[in-house]
Tab-separated table of C-alpha atoms and ligand atoms in Angstrom:
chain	number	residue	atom	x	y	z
A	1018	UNK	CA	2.323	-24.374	6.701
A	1019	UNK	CA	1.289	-21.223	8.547
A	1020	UNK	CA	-1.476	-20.256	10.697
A	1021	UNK	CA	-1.921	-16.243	9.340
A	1022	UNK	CA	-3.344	-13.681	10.693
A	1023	UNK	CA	-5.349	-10.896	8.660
A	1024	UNK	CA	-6.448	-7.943	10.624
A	1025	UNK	CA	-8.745	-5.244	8.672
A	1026	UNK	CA	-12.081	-6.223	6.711
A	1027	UNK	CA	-11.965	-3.220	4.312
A	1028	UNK	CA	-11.487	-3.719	0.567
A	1029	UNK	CA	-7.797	-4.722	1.050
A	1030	UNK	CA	-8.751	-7.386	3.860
A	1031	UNK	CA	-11.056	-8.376	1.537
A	1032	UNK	CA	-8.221	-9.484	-1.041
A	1033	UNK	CA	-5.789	-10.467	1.264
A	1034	UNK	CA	-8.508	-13.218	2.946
A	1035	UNK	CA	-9.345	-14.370	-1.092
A	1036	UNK	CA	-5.748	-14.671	-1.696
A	1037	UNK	CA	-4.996	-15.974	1.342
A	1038	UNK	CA	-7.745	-18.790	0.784
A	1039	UNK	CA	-6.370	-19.176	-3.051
A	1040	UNK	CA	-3.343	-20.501	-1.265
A	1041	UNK	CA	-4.588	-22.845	1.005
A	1042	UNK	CA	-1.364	-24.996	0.520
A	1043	UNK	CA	0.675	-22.244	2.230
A	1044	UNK	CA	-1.634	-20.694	5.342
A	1045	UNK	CA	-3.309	-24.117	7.598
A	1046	UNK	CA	-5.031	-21.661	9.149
A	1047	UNK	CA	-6.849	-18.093	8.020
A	1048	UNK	CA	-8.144	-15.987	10.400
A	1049	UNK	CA	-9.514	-12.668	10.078
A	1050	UNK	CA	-10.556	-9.961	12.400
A	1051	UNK	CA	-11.457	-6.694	12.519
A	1052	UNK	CA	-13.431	-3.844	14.554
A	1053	UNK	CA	-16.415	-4.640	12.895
A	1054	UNK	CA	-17.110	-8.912	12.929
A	1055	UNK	CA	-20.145	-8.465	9.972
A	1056	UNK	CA	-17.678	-7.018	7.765
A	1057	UNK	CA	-15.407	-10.180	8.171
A	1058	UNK	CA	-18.412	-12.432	8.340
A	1059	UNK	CA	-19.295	-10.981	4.931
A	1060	UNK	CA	-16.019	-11.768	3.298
A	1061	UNK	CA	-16.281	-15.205	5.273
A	1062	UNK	CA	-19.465	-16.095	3.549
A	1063	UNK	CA	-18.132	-14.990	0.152
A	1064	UNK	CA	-14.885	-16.744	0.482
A	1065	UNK	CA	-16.914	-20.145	1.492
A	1066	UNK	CA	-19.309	-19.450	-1.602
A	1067	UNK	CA	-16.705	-18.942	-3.902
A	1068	UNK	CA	-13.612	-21.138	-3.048
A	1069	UNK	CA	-15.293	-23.369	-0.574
A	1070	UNK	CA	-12.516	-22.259	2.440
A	1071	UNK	CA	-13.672	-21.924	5.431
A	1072	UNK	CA	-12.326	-19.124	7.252
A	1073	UNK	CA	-12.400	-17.794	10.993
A	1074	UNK	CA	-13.700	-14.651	12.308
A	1075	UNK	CA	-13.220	-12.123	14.969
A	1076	UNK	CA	-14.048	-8.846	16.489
A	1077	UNK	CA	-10.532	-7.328	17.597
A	1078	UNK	CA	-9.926	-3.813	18.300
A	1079	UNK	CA	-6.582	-3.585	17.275
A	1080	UNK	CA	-5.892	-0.287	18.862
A	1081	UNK	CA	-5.031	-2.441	21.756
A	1082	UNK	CA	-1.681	-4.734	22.086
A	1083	UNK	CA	-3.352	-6.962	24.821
A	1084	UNK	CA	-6.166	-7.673	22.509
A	1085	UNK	CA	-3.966	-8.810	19.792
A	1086	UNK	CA	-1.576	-10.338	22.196
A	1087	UNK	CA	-4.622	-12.782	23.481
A	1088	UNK	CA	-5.888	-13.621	19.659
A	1089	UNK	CA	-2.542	-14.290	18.421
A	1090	UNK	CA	-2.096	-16.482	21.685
A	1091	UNK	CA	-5.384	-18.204	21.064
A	1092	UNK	CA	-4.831	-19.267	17.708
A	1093	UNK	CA	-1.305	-20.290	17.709
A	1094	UNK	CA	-0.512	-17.121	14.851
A	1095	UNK	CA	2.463	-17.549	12.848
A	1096	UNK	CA	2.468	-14.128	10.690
A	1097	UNK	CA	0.260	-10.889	10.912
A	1098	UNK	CA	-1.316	-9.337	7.955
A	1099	UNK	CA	-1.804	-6.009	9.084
A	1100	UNK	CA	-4.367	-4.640	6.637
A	1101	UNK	CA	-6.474	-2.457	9.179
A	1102	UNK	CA	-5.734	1.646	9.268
A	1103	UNK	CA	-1.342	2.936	9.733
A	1104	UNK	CA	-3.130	3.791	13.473
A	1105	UNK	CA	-2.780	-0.135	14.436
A	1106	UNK	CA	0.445	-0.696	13.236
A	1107	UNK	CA	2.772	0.113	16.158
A	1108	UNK	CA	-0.287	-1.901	18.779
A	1109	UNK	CA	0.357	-5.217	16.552
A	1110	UNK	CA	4.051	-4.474	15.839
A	1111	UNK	CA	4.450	-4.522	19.785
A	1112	UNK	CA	2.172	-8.092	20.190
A	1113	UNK	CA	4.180	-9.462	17.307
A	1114	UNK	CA	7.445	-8.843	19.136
A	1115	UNK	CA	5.707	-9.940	22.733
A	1116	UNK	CA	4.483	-13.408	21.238
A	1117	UNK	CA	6.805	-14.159	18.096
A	1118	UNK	CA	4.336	-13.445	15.314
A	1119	UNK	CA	5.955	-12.000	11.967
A	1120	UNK	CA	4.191	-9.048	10.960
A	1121	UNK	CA	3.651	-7.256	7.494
A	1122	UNK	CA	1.987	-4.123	7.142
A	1123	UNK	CA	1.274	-1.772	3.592
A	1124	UNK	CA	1.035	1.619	4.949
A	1125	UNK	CA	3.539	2.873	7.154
A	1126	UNK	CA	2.776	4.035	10.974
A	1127	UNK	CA	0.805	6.719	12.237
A	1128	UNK	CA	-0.486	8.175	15.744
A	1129	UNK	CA	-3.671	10.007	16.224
A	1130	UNK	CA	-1.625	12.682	17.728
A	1131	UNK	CA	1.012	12.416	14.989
A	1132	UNK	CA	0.178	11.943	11.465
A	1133	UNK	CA	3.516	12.948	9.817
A	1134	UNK	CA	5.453	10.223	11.479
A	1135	UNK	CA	8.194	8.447	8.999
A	1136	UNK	CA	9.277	4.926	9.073
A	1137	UNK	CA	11.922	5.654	11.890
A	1138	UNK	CA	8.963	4.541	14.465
A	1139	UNK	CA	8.600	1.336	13.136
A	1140	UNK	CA	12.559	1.244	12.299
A	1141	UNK	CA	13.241	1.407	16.014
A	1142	UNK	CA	11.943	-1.895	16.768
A	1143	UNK	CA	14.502	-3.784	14.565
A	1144	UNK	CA	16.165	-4.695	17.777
A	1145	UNK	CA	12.861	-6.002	19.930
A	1146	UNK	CA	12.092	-7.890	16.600
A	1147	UNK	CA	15.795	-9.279	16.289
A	1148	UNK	CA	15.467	-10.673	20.326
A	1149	UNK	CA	11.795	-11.889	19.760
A	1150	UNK	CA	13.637	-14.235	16.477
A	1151	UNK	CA	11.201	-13.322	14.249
A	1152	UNK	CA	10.536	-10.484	11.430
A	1153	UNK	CA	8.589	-7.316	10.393
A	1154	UNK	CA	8.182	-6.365	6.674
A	1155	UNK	CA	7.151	-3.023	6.122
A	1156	UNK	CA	5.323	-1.678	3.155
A	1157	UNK	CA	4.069	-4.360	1.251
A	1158	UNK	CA	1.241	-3.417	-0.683
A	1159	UNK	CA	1.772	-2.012	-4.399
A	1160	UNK	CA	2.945	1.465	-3.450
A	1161	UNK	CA	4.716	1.453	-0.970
A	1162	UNK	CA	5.566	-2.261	-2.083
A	1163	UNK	CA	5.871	-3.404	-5.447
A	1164	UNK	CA	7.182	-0.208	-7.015
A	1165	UNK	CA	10.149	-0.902	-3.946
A	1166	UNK	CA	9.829	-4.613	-5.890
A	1167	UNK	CA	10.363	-2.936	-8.990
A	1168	UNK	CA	13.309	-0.646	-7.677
A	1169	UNK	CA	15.285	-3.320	-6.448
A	1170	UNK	CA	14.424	-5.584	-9.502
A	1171	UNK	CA	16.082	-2.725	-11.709
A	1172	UNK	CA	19.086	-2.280	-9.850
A	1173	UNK	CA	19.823	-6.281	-9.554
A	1174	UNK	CA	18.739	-7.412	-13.127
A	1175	UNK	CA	18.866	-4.871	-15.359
A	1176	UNK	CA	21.387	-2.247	-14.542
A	1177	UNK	CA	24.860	-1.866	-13.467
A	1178	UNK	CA	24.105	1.416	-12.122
A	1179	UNK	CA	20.924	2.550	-11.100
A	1180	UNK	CA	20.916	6.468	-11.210
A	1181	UNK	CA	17.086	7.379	-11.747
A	1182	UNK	CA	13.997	6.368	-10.891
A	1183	UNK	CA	10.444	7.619	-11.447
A	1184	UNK	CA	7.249	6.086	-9.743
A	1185	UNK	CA	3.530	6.792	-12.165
A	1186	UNK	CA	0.509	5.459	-10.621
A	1187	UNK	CA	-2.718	6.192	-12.575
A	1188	UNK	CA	-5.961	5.125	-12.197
A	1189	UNK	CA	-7.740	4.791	-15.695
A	1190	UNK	CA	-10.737	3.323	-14.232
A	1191	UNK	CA	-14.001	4.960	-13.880
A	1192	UNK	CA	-16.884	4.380	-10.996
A	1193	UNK	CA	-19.596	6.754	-12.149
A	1194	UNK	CA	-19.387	9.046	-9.433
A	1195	UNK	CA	-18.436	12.778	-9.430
A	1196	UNK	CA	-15.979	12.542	-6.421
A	1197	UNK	CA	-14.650	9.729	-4.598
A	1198	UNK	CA	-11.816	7.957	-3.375
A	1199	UNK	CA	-10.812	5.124	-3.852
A	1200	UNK	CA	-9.385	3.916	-0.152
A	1201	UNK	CA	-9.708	5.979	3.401
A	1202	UNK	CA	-10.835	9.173	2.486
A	1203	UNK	CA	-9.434	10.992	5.419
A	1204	UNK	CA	-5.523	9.124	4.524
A	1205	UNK	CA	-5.884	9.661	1.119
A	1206	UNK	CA	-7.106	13.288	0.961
A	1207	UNK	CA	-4.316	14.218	3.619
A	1208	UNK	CA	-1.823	12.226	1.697
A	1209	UNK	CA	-2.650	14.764	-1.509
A	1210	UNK	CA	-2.740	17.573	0.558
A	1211	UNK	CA	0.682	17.361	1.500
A	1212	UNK	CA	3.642	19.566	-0.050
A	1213	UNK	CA	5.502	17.643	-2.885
A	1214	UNK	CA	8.726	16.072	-2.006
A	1215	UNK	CA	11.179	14.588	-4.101
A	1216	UNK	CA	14.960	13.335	-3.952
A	1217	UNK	CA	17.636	14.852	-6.283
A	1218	UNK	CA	21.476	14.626	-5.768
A	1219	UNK	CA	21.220	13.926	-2.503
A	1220	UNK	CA	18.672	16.114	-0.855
A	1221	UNK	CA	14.966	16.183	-0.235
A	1222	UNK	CA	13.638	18.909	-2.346
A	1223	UNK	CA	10.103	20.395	-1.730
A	1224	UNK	CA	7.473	21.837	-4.019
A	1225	UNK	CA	3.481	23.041	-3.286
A	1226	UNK	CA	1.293	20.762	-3.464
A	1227	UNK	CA	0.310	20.258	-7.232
A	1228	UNK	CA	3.475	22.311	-8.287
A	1229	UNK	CA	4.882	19.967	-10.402
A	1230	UNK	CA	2.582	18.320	-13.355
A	1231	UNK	CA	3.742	16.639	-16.145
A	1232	UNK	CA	2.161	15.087	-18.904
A	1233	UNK	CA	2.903	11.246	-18.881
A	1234	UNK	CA	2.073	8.210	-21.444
A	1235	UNK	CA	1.046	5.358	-19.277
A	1236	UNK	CA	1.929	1.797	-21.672
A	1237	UNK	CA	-1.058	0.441	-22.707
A	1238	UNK	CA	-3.378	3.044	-21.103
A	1239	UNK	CA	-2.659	6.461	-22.956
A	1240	UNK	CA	-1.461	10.024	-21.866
A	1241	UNK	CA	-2.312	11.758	-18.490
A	1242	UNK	CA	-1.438	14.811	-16.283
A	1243	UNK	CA	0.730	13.578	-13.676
A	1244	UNK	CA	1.232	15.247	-10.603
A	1245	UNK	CA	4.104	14.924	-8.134
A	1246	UNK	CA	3.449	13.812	-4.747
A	1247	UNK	CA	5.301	12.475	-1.329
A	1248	UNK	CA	4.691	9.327	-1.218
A	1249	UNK	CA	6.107	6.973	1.917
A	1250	UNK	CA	8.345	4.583	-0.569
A	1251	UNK	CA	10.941	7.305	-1.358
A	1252	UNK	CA	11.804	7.383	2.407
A	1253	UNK	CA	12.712	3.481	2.464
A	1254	UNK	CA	14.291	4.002	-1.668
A	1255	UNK	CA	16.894	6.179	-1.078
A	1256	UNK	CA	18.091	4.368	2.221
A	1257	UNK	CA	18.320	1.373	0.461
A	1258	UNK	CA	19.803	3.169	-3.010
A	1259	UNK	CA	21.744	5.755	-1.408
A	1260	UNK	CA	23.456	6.438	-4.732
A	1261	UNK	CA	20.113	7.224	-6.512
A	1262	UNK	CA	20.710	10.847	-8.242
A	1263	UNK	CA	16.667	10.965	-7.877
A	1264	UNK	CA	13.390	9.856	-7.202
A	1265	UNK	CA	9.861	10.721	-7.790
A	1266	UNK	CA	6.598	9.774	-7.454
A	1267	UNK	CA	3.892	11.108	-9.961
A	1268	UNK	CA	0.265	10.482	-9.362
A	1269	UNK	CA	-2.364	10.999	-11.933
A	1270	UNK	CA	-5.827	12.761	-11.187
A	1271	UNK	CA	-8.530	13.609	-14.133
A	1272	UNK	CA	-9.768	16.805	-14.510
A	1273	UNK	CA	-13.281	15.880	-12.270
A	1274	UNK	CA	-11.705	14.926	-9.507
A	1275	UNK	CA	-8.832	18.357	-9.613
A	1276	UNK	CA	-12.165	20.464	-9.806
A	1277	UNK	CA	-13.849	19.000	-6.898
A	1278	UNK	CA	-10.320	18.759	-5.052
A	1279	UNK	CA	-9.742	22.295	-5.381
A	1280	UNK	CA	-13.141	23.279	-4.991
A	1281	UNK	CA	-13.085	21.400	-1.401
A	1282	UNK	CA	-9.761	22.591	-0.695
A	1283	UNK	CA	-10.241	26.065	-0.951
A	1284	UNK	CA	-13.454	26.132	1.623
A	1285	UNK	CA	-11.677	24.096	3.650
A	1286	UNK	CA	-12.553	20.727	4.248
A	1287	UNK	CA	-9.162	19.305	3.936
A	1288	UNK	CA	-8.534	20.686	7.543
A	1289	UNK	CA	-7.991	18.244	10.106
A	1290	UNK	CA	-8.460	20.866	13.090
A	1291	UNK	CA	-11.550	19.696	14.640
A	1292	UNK	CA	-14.264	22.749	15.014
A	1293	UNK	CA	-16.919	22.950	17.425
A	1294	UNK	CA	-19.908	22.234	15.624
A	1295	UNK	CA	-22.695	21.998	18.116
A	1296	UNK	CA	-21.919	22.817	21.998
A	1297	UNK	CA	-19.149	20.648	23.470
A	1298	UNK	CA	-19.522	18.255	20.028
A	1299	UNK	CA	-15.773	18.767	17.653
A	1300	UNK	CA	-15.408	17.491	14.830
A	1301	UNK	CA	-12.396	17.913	12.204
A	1302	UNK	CA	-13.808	19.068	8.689
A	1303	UNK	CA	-11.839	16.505	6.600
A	1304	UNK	CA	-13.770	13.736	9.171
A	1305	UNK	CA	-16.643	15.147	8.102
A	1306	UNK	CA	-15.828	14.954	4.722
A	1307	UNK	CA	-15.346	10.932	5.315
A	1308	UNK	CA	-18.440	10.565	5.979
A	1309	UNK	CA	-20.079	12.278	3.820
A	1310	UNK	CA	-17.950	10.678	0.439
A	1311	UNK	CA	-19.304	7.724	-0.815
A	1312	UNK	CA	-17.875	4.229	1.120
A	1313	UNK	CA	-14.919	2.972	-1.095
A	1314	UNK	CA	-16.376	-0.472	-1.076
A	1315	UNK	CA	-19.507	1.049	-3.021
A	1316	UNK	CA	-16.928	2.057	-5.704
A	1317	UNK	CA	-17.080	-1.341	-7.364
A	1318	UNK	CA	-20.745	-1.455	-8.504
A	1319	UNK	CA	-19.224	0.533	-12.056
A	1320	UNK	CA	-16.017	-0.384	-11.794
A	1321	UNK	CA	-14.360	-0.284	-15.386
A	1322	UNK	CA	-11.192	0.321	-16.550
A	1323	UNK	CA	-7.750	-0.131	-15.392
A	1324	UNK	CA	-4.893	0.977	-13.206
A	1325	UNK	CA	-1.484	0.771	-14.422
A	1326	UNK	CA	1.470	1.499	-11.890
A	1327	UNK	CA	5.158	1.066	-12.252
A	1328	UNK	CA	8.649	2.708	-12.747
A	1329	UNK	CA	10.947	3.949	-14.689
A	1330	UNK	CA	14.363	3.273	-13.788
A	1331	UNK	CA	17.434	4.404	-15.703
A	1332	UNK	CA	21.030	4.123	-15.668
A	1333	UNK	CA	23.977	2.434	-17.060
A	1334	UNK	CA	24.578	-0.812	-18.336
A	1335	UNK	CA	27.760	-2.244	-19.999
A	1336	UNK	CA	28.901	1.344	-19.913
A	1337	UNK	CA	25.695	2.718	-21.737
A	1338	UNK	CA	22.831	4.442	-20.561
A	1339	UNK	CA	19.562	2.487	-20.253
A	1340	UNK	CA	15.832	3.079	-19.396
A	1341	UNK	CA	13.615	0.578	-18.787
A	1342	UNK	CA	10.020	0.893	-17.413
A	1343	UNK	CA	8.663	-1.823	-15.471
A	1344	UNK	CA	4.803	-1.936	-14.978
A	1345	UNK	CA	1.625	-3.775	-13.987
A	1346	UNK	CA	-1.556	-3.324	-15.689
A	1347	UNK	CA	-5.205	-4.794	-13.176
A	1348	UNK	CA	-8.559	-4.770	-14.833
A	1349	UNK	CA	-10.926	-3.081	-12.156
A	1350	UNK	CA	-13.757	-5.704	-13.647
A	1351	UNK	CA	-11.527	-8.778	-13.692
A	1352	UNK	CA	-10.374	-8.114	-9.723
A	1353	UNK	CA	-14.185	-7.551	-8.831
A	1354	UNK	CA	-15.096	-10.720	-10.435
A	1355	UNK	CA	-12.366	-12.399	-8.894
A	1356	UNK	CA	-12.512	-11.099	-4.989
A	1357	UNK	CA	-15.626	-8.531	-4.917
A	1358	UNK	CA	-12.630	-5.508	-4.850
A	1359	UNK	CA	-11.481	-3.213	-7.023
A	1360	UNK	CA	-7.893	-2.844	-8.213
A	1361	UNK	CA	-6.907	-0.014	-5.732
A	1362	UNK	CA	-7.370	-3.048	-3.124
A	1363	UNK	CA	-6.394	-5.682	-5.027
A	1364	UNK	CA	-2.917	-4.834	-6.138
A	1365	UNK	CA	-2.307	-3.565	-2.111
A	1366	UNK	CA	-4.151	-7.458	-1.115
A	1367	UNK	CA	-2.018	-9.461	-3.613
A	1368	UNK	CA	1.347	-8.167	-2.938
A	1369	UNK	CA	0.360	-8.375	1.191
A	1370	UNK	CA	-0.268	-12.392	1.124
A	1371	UNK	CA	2.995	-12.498	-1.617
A	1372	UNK	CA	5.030	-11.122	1.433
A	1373	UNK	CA	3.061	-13.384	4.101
A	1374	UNK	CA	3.953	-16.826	1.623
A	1375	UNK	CA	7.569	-15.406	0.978
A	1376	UNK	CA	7.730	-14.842	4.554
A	1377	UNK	CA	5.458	-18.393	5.431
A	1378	UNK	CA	7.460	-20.531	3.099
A	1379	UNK	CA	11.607	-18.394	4.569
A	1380	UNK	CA	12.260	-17.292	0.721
A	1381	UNK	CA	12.283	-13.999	2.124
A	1382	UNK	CA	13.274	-14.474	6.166
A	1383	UNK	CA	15.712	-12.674	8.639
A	1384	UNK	CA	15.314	-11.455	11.801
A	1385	UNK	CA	14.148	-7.605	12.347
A	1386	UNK	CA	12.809	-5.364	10.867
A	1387	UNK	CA	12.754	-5.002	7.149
A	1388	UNK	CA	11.691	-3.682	3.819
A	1389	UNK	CA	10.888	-5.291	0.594
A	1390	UNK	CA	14.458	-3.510	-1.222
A	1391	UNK	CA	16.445	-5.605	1.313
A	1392	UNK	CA	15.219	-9.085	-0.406
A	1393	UNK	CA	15.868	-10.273	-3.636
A	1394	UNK	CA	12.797	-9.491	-6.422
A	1395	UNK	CA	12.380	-12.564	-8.357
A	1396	UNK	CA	10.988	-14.608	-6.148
A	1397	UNK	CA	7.983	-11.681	-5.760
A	1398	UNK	CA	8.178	-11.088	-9.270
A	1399	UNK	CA	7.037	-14.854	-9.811
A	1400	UNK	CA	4.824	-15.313	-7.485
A	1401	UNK	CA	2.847	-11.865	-9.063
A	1402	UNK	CA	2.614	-13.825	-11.939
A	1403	UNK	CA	1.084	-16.788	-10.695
A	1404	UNK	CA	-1.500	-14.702	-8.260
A	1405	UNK	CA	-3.095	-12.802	-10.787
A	1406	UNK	CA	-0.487	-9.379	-11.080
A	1407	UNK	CA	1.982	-9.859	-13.957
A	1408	UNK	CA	4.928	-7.214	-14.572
A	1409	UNK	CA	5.929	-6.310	-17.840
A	1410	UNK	CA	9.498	-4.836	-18.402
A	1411	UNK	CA	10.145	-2.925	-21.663
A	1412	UNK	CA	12.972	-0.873	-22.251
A	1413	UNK	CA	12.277	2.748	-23.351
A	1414	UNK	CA	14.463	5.593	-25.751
B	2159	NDP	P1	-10.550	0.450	4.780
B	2159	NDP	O1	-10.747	1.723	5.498
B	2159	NDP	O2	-11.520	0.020	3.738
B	2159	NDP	O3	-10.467	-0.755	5.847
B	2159	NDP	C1	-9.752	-0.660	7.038
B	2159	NDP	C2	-10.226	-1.750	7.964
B	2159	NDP	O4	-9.522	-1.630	9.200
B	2159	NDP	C3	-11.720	-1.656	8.286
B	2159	NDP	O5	-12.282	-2.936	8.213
B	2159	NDP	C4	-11.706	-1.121	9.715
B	2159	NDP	O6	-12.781	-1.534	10.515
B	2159	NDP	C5	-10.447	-1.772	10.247
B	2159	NDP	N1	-10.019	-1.099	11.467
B	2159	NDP	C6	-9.968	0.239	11.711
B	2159	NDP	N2	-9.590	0.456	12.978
B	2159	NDP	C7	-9.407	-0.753	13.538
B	2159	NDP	C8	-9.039	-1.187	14.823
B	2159	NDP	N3	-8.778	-0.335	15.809
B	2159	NDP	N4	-8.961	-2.515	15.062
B	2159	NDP	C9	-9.230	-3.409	14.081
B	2159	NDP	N5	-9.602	-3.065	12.851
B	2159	NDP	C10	-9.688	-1.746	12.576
B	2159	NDP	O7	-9.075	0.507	4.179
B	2159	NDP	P2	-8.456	-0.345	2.985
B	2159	NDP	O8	-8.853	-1.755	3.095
B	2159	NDP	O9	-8.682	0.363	1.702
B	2159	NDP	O10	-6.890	-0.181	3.309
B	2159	NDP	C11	-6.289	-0.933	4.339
B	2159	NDP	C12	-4.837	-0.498	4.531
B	2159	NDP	O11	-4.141	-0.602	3.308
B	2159	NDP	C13	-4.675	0.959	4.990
B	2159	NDP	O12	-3.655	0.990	5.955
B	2159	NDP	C14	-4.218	1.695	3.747
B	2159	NDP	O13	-3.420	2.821	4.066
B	2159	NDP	C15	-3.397	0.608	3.075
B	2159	NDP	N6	-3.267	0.791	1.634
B	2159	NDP	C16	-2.031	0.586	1.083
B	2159	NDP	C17	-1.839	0.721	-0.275
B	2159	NDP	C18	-0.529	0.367	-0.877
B	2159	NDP	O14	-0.416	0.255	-2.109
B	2159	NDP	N7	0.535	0.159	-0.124
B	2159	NDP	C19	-2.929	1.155	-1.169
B	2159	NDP	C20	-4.228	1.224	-0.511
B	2159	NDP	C21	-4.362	1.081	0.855
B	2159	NDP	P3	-14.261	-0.889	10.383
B	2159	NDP	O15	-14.818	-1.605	9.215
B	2159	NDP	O16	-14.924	-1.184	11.653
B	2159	NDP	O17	-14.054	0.583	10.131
């Protein structure tokens, strides 16, 4: 049994407490904190309400290791969720190594001064981890996360060579609203504002944004225009598959959200240089734009629909060439019922507290730091079935 640590009351902290409470066996003690205590009150309440768990709350600015440092301390942590923004990661990565926690994050580090940092920041620590005897795991939400999951599942079950794989993540669900996304606004506009980057026979190749759109048929869910993206799990992919002749990630968008992305785009709001706005008051335009977009957490009022994300690996087996696609399907109503979130939280909550128990229960353990391709995928794989994410595998012509 583990005493865990959740830190971050947004949607995902939401999911990660509920799951966290569904497993009661696993975590003696749940605590969650945040920079805002009424947000983790709220989920409290709910969580009592509807499972009858009692969890523990806390203000914690997380920006700052001693703070961390003195919560972990007071409650006798075992493992870190870090669900709170990529600014806090490196802050609890350092308490974790100072007082032994394990730590799990889903988003991979950032600074305020540097927001294209890579994994090699949180890579760096393996060592501190490796002297502190205790572990990191990096990424594990769905993507970054189970898509690595997927990946590694591919390579070790179903292929005995894994030359190709593609990553589709749409969103088939529909909130009502004209524009708005569906986790921080300000990481998830930059994130689509980035230049395209993809991995073919062994280099990084880069497109404009938007430059590449294909036309995809999602199982289950039907046809849409994907568009390919950077996304932060190709980075950790081809380490761990350096023999991968490519990789890409393809994100889907409907035609009302392109036409207010462009439209904001091309006046500029996607800028984060801040501009003076009143005397001595800055403020960056896409900041501004957080504000002003509706709060994610509002989102699930009209939640319907469905998200379906997975990948399509192919290769050879026996000597033949194979394709499989291996997917997940989460009803935006059936993960509202369940935890209050929709799925864009839930499948990034789920997979967190699947890494926390693998981690909790040393199915997945070793010392440093780590991502989910170094440990084997059917232990994850199971437990997604039994905590409300099931992966299909079907092979495709
Ligand atoms: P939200 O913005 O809804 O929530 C973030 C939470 O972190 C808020 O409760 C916020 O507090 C808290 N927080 C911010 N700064 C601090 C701080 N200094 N100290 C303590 N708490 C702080 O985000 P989400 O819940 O949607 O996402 C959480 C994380 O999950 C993000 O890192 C995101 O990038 C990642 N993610 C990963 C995905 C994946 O598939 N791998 C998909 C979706 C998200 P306050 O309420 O006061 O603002």
């Amino acid at each position: 049994m583990a005493n865990l640590l959740i830190i971050g009351a947004g949607g995902v902290g939401r999911v990660s407490a509920f799951k966290a409470a569904k497993n009661k066996d696993t975590f003696k003690n749940i605590i969650l904190a945040s920079r805002t205590k009424s947000k983790c009150d709220d989920i409290a309440k709910d969580i009592k309400e509807k499972l009858g768990i009692e969890i523990k709350t806390y203000a914690l600015d997380a920006n700052k290791e001693e703070n961390v440092i003195d919560l972990i301390k007071k409650e006798n942590i075992d493992i870190v969720c870090n669900v709170a923004l990529p600014y806090q990661n490196l802050p609890i990565m350092h308490a974790c190594i100072k007082t032994g926690a394990a730590y799990l994050d889903t988003a991979l580090a950032e600074t305020e001064d540097n927001p294209d940092t890579y994994y090699d920041l949180q890579w760096a620590l393996d060592e501190d981890f490796k002297k502190a005897h205790t572990m990191a795991l990096l990424g594990c939400g769905f993507d970054p996360g189970v898509t690595s999951v997927m990946v590694k599942y591919a390579a070790d079950y179903l292929l005995d060579e894994l030359e190709e794989i593609e990553i589709y993540d749409c969103n088939f669900g529909d909130h009502g609203r004209h524009f708005a996304t569906n986790f921080d606004p300000e990481i998830n506009l930059r994130e689509l504002n980035l230049p395209g980057k993809y991995w073919e026979n062994g280099e990084w190749k880069t497109t404009k944004p938007f430059e590449i759109q294909v036309k995809h048929k999602y199982p289950e869910c039907g046809e849409a225009t994907s568009i390919l993206i950077w996304h932060e799990e190709l980075e950790s992919i081809v380490k761990f598959f350096p023999n991968l002749k490519s990789a890409k990630f393809y994100m889907c968008f409907s035609d009302k959200y392109l036409y207010h992305f462009n439209a904001l785009k091309n006046v500029g709001m996607f800028s984060i240089e801040p501009i003076e706005i009143c005397e001595g008051c800055k403020i960056s335009p896409l900041q501004f734009l957080a504000k002003v977009l509706p709060d994610p957490q509002d989102l699930v009022k009209n939640y319907k629909g469905q998200t379906n994300i997975g990948v399509i690996a192919k290769g050879k087996k026996d000597g033949k060439n194979k394709t499989f696609y291996i997917y997940n399907i989460c009803d935006h109503e059936k993960a509202i019922e369940e935890t209050g979130a929709h799925c864009v939280s839930y499948t990034t909550g789920v997979p967190a507290i699947i890494g926390c128990k693998l981690m909790a229960k040393k199915i997945w353990w070793s010392e440093g730091v780590h991502n989910v391709e170094e440990f084997d995928a059917k232990p994850f794989f199971e437990e997604m079935e039994k905590q409300g994410l099931p992966i299909k595998v079907i092979e495709v012509e």
